[in-house]
Short mmCIF file of C-alpha atoms and ligand atoms in Angstrom, two decimals:
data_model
loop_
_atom_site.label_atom_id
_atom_site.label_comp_id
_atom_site.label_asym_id
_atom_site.label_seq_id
_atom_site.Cartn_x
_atom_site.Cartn_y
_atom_site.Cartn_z
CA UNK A 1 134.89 149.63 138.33
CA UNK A 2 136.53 153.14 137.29
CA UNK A 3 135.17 153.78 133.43
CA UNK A 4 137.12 156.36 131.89
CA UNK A 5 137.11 158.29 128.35
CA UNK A 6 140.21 160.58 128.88
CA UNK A 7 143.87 158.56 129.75
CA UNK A 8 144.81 161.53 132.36
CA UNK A 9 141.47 160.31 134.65
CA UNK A 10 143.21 157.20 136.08
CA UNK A 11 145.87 156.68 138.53
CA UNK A 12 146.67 153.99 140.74
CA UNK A 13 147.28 155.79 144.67
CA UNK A 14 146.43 153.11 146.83
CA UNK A 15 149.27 150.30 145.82
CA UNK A 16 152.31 149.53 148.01
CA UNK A 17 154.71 147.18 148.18
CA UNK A 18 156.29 145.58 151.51
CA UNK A 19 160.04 145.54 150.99
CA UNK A 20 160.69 144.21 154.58
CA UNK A 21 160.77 140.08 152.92
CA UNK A 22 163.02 141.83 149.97
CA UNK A 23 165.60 143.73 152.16
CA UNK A 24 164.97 143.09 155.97
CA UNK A 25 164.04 146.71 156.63
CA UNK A 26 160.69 148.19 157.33
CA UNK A 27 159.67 149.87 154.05
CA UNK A 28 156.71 150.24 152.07
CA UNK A 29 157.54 151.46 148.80
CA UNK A 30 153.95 153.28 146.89
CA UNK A 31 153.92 152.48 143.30
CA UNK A 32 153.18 156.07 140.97
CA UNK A 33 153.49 154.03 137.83
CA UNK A 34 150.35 152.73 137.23
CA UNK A 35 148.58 154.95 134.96
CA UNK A 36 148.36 155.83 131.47
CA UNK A 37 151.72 158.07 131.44
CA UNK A 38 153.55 154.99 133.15
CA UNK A 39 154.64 157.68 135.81
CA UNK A 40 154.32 160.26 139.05
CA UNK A 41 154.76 162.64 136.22
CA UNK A 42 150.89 162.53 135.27
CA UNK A 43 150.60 164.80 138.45
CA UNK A 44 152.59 167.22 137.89
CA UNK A 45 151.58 167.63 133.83
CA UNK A 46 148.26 167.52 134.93
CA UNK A 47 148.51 169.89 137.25
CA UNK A 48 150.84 172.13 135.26
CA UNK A 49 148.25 171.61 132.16
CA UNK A 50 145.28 172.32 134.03
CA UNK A 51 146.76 175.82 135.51
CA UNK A 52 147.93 177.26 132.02
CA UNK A 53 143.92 176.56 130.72
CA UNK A 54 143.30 178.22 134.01
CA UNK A 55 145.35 181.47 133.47
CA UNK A 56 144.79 181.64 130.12
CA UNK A 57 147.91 181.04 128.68
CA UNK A 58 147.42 178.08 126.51
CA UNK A 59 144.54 179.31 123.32
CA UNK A 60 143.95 177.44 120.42
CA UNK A 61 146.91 177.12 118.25
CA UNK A 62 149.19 176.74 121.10
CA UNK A 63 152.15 174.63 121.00
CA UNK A 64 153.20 173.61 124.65
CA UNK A 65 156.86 172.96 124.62
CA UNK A 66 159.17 171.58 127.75
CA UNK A 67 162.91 170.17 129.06
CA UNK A 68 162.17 166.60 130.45
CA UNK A 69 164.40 163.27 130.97
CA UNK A 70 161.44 161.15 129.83
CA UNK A 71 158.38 161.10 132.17
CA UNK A 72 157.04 164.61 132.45
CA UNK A 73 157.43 164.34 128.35
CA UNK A 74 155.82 160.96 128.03
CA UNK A 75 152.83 162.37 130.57
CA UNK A 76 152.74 165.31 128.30
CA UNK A 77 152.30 163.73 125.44
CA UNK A 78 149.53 161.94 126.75
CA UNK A 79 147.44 164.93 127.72
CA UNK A 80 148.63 166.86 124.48
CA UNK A 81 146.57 164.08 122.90
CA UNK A 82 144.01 163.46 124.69
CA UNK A 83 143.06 167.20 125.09
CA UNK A 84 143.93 168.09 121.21
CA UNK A 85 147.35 170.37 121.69
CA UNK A 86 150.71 170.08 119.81
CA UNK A 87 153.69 168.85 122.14
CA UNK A 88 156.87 169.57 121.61
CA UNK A 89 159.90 167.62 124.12
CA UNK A 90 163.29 168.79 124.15
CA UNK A 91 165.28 165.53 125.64
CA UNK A 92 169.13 165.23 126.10
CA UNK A 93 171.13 161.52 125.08
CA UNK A 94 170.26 160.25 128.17
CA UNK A 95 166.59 160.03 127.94
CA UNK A 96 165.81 156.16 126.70
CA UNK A 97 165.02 154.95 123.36
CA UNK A 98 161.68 153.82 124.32
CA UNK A 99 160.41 156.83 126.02
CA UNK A 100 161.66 158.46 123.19
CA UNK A 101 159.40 156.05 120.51
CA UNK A 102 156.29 156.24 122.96
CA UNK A 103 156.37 160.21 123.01
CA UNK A 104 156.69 160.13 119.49
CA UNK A 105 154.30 157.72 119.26
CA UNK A 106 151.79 159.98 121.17
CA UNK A 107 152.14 162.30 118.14
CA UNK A 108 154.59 164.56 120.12
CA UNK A 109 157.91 165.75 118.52
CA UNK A 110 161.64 165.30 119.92
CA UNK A 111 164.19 167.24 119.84
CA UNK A 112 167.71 165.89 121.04
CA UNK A 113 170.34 168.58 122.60
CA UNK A 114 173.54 166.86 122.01
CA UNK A 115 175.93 168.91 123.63
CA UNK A 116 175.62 170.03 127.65
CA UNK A 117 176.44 173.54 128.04
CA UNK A 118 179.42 174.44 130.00
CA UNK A 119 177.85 175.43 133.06
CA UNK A 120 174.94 173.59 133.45
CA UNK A 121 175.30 170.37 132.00
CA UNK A 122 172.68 168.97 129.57
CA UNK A 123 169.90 170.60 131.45
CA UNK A 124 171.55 173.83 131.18
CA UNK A 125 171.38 173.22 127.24
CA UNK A 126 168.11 171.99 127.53
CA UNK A 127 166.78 174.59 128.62
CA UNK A 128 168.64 177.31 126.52
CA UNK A 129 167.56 175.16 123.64
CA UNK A 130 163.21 175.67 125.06
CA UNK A 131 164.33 179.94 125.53
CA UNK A 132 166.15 180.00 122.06
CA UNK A 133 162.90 178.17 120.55
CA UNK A 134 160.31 180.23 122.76
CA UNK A 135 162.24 183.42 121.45
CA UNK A 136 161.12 182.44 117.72
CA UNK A 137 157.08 182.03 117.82
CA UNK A 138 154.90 183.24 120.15
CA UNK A 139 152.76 179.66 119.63
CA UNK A 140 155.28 178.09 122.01
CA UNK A 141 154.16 177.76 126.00
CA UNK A 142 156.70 176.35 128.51
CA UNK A 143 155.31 174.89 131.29
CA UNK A 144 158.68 175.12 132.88
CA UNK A 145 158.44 172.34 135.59
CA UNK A 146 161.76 173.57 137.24
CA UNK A 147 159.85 176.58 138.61
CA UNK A 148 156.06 175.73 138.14
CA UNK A 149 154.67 176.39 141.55
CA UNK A 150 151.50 173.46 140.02
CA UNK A 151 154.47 171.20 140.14
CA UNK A 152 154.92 170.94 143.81
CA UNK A 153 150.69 171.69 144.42
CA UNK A 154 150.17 168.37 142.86
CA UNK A 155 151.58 166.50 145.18
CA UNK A 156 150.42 168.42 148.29
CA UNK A 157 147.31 167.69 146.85
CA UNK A 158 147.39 164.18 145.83
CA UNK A 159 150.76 161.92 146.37
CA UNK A 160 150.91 163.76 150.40
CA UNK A 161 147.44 163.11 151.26
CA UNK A 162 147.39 159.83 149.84
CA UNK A 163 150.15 158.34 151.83
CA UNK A 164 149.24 160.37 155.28
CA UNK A 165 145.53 158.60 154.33
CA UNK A 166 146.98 154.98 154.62
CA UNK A 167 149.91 155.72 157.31
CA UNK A 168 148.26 157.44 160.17
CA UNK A 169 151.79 156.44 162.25
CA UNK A 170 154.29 157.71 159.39
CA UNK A 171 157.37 157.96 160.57
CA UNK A 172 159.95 159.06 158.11
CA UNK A 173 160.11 159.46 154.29
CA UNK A 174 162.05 158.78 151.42
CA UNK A 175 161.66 161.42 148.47
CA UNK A 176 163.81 161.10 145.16
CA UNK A 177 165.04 164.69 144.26
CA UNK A 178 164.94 165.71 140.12
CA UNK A 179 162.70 169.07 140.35
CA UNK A 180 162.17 168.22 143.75
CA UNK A 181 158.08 168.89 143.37
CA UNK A 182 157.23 165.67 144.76
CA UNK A 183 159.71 166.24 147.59
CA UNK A 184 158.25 169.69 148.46
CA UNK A 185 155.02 168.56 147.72
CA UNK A 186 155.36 165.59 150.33
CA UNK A 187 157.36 168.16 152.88
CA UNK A 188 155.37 171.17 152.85
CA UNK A 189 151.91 168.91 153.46
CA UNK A 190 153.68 167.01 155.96
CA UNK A 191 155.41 169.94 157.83
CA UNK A 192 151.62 171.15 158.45
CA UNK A 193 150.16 167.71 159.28
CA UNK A 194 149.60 166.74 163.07
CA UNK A 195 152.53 164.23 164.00
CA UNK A 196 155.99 164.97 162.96
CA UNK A 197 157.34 163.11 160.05
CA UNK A 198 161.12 162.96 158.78
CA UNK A 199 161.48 163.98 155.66
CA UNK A 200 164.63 162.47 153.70
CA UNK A 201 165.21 163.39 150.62
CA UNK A 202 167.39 160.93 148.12
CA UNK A 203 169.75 162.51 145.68
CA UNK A 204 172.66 160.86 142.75
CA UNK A 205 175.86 160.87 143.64
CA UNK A 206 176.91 163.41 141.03
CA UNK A 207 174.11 165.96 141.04
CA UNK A 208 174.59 169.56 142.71
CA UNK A 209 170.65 169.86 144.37
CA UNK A 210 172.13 169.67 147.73
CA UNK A 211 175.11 171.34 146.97
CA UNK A 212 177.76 168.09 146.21
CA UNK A 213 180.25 168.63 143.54
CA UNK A 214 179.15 167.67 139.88
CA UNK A 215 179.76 164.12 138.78
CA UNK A 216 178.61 162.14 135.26
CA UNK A 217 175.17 160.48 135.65
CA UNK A 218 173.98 158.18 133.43
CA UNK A 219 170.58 157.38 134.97
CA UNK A 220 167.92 159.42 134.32
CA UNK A 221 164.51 160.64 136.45
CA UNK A 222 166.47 161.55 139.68
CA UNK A 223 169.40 164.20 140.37
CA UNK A 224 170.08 167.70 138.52
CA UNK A 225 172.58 169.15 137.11
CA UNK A 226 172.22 172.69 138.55
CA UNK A 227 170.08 173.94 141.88
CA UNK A 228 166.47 172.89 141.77
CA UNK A 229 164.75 176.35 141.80
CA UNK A 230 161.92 174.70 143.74
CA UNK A 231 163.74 173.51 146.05
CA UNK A 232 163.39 174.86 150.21
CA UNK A 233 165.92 172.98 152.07
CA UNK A 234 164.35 174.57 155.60
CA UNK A 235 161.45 171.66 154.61
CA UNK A 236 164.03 168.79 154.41
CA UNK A 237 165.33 167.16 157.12
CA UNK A 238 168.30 165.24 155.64
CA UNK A 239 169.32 163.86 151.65
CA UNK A 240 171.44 161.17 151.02
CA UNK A 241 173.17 160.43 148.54
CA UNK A 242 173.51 157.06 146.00
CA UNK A 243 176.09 155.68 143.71
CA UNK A 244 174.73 154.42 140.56
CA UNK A 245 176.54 151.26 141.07
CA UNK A 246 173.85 150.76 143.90
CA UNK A 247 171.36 152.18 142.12
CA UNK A 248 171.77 149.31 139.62
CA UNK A 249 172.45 146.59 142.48
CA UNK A 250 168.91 147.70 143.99
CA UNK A 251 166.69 147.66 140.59
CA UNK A 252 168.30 143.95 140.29
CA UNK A 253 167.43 143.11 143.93
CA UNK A 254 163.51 143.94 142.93
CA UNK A 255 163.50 142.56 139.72
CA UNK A 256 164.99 139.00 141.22
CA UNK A 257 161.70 138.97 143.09
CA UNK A 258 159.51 139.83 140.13
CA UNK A 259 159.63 143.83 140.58
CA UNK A 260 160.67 145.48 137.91
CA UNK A 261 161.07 149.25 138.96
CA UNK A 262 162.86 152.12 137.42
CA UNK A 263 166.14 153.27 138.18
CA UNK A 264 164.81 156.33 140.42
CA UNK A 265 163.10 153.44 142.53
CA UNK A 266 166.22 152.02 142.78
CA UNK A 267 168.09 154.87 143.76
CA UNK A 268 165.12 155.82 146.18
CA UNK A 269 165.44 152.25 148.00
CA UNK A 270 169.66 151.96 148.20
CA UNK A 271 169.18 155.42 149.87
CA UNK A 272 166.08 154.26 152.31
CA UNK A 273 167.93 150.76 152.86
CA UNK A 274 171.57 152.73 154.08
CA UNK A 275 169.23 155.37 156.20
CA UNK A 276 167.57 152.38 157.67
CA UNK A 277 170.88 150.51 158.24
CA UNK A 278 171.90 153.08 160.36
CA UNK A 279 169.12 154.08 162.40
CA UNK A 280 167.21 151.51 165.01
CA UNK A 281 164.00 151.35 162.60
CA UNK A 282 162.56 148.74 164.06
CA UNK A 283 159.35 150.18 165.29
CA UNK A 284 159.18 153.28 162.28
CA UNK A 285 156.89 153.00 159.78
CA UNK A 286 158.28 154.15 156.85
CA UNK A 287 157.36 154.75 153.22
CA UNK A 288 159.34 155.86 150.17
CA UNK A 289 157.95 156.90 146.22
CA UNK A 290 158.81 154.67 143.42
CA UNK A 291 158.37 157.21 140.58
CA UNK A 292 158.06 154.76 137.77
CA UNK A 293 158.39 151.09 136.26
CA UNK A 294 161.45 149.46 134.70
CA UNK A 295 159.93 148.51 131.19
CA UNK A 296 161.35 152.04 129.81
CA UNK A 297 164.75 150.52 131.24
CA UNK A 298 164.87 147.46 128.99
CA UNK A 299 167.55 148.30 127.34
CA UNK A 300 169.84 149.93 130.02
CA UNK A 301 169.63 149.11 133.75
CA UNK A 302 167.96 145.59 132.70
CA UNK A 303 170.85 144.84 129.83
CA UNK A 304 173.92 143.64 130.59
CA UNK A 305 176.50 144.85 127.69
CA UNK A 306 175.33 148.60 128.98
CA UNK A 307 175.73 148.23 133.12
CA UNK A 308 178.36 146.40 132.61
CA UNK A 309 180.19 148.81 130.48
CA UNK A 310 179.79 151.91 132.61
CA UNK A 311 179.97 149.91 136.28
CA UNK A 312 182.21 147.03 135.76
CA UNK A 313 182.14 143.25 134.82
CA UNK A 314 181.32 142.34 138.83
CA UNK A 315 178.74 145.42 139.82
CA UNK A 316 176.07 142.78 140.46
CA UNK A 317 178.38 140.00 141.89
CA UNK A 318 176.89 136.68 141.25
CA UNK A 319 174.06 136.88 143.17
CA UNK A 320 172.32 139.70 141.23
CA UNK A 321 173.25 138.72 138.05
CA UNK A 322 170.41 138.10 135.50
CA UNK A 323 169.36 133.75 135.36
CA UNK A 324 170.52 133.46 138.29
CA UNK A 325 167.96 133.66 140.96
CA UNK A 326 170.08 133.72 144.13
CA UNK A 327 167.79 134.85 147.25
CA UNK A 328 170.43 136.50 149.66
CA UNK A 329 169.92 137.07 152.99
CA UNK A 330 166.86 139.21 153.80
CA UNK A 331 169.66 142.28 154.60
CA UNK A 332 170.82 144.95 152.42
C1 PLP B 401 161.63 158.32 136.95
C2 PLP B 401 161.61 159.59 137.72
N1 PLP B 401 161.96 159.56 138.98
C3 PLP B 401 161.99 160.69 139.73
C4 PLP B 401 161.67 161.89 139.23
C5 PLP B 401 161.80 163.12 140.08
O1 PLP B 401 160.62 163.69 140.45
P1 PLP B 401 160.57 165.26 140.76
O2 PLP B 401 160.84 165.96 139.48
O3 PLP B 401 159.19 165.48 141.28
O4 PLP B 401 161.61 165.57 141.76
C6 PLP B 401 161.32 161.97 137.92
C7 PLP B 401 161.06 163.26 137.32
O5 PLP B 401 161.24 163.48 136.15
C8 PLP B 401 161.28 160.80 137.13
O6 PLP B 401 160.96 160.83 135.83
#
């Protein structure tokens, strides 16, 4: 029975969930969002946390202050709390209304960035916006998780392990790319461990981490708007690449069998389910990371009036569509 009397002390690492019934591919997708911060992202703020008390840099008084989509802010905000600092999120449109409310409600405070800069998009503004802000009082610590060498530790120390512990015979897997530290995290440990494992990263259709041509994204958690600086490609074996359209058709898919998943885990398993459509995967054992659930998603990927708007009356056909319970054939 775990007892626990801070939120960061918890996390869920032993749950998977066998897609093969879902999509008729091998696939066994580990769930990160069962813990306090709802998200993969307690590693990394953890871990990113835990080295500024380390080196000193966050003293009384200290106000830590960082660019996040949602999680990382919402995990933040958590630990702000729970270990008595002042938390400060700098967000862009896209993050969702709820993660929005629940960081606030954590006692954390938002600040929007409205317009993306021209370069860089909204993270390029988002990150201006944390410099500009840094620049003004010397109170303010940036974690910076774009370059935070804690982000990718984490999961060499924890998400890597985990998985290697439960899949001796690991094949190949499938990483969703935003800062890429769970992706490096997972690669590096793996590169060292004793059997080769494939390491495939999954990417938006849209964002420039491997180098494809800008493109609007609406979906947040997964993809970047400029070069991950964290990012090695020499540790990656391949990324592909997902349209949000399938993004949305995949989060559906789950949710028609009682998963509700975020949209990264929907992105993560359209880009598993074409890699394993091409490939004999028969005998691989493969696993991919599903960074977070779909409750934060209410009122975007699970609502009609807004998928439908940016994707089209038909994106989910009829058998996807929301009431009506059609079980397809076990294929994607
Ligand atoms: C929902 C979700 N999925 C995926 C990711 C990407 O993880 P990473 O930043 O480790 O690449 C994030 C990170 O913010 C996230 O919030």
């Amino acid at each position: 029975m775990p007892v626990i009397s801070v939120p960061e002390a918890f996390n869920e690492e032993e749950l998977y969930v066998d897609l093969r019934p879902i999509f008729g591919h091998p696939l066994y997708l580990k769930c990160e969002g069962f813990n306090f911060a709802g998200s993969v992202k307690l590693k990394t703020a953890t871990a990113m946390v835990e080295g500024a008390e380390r080196d000193g840099v966050l003293a009384p008084g200290s106000i830590l202050v960082e660019s996040s989509s949602g999680n990382l802010g919402v995990a933040l905000s958590m630990i702000a709390a729970s270990r008595g600092y002042r938390f400060l999120c700098v967000t862009d449109p896209r993050c969702n209304l709820s993660t929005r409310l629940l960081m606030e409600a954590l006692g954390s405070e938002v600040h929007v960035v409205d317009e993306p800069s021209v370069s860089g998009g909204y993270l390029g503004a988002r990150i201006n916006y944390v410099r500009a802000l840094c620049a003004t009082d010397g109170r303010y610590v940036w974690l910076d998780q774009y370059t935070n060498p804690d982000n990718w530790q984490a999961h060499y120390r924890t998400t890597a392990p985990a998985i290697a512990g439960q899949f001796p015979q690991l094949d190949v897997l499938f990483v969703g790319a935003g800062t890429t530290g769970t992706l490096m995290g997972c690669a590096r440990y793996f590169g060292e461990w004793r059997r080769p494992v494939r390491i495939v990263a999954v990417d938006s259709v849209g964002s420039v981490s491997f180098g494809h041509p800008p493109g609007r994204r609406m979906i947040p958690g997964l993809g970047m708007s400029m070069r991950p600086p964290l990012l090695d490609e020499s540790c990656v074996d391949e990324a592909v690449h997902v349209e949000e359209v399938d993004t949305i058709r995949a989060c559906h898919r789950l949710a028609r069998h009682g998963f509700l998943f975020g949209g990264s885990t929907g992105t993560v398993v359209a880009g598993a389910m074409s890699w394993l459509a091409r490939h004999d995967a028969r005998e691989l054992t493969t696993v991919a990371i599903a960074p977070d659930l779909g409750e934060r998603y209410l009122g975007t990927i699970y609502q009609a009036s807004w998928f439908q708007d940016r994707y089209g009356e038909d994106v989910l056909g009829s058998g996807d569509l929301p009431g009506h319970h059609v079980r397809e054939a076990a294929s994607y």
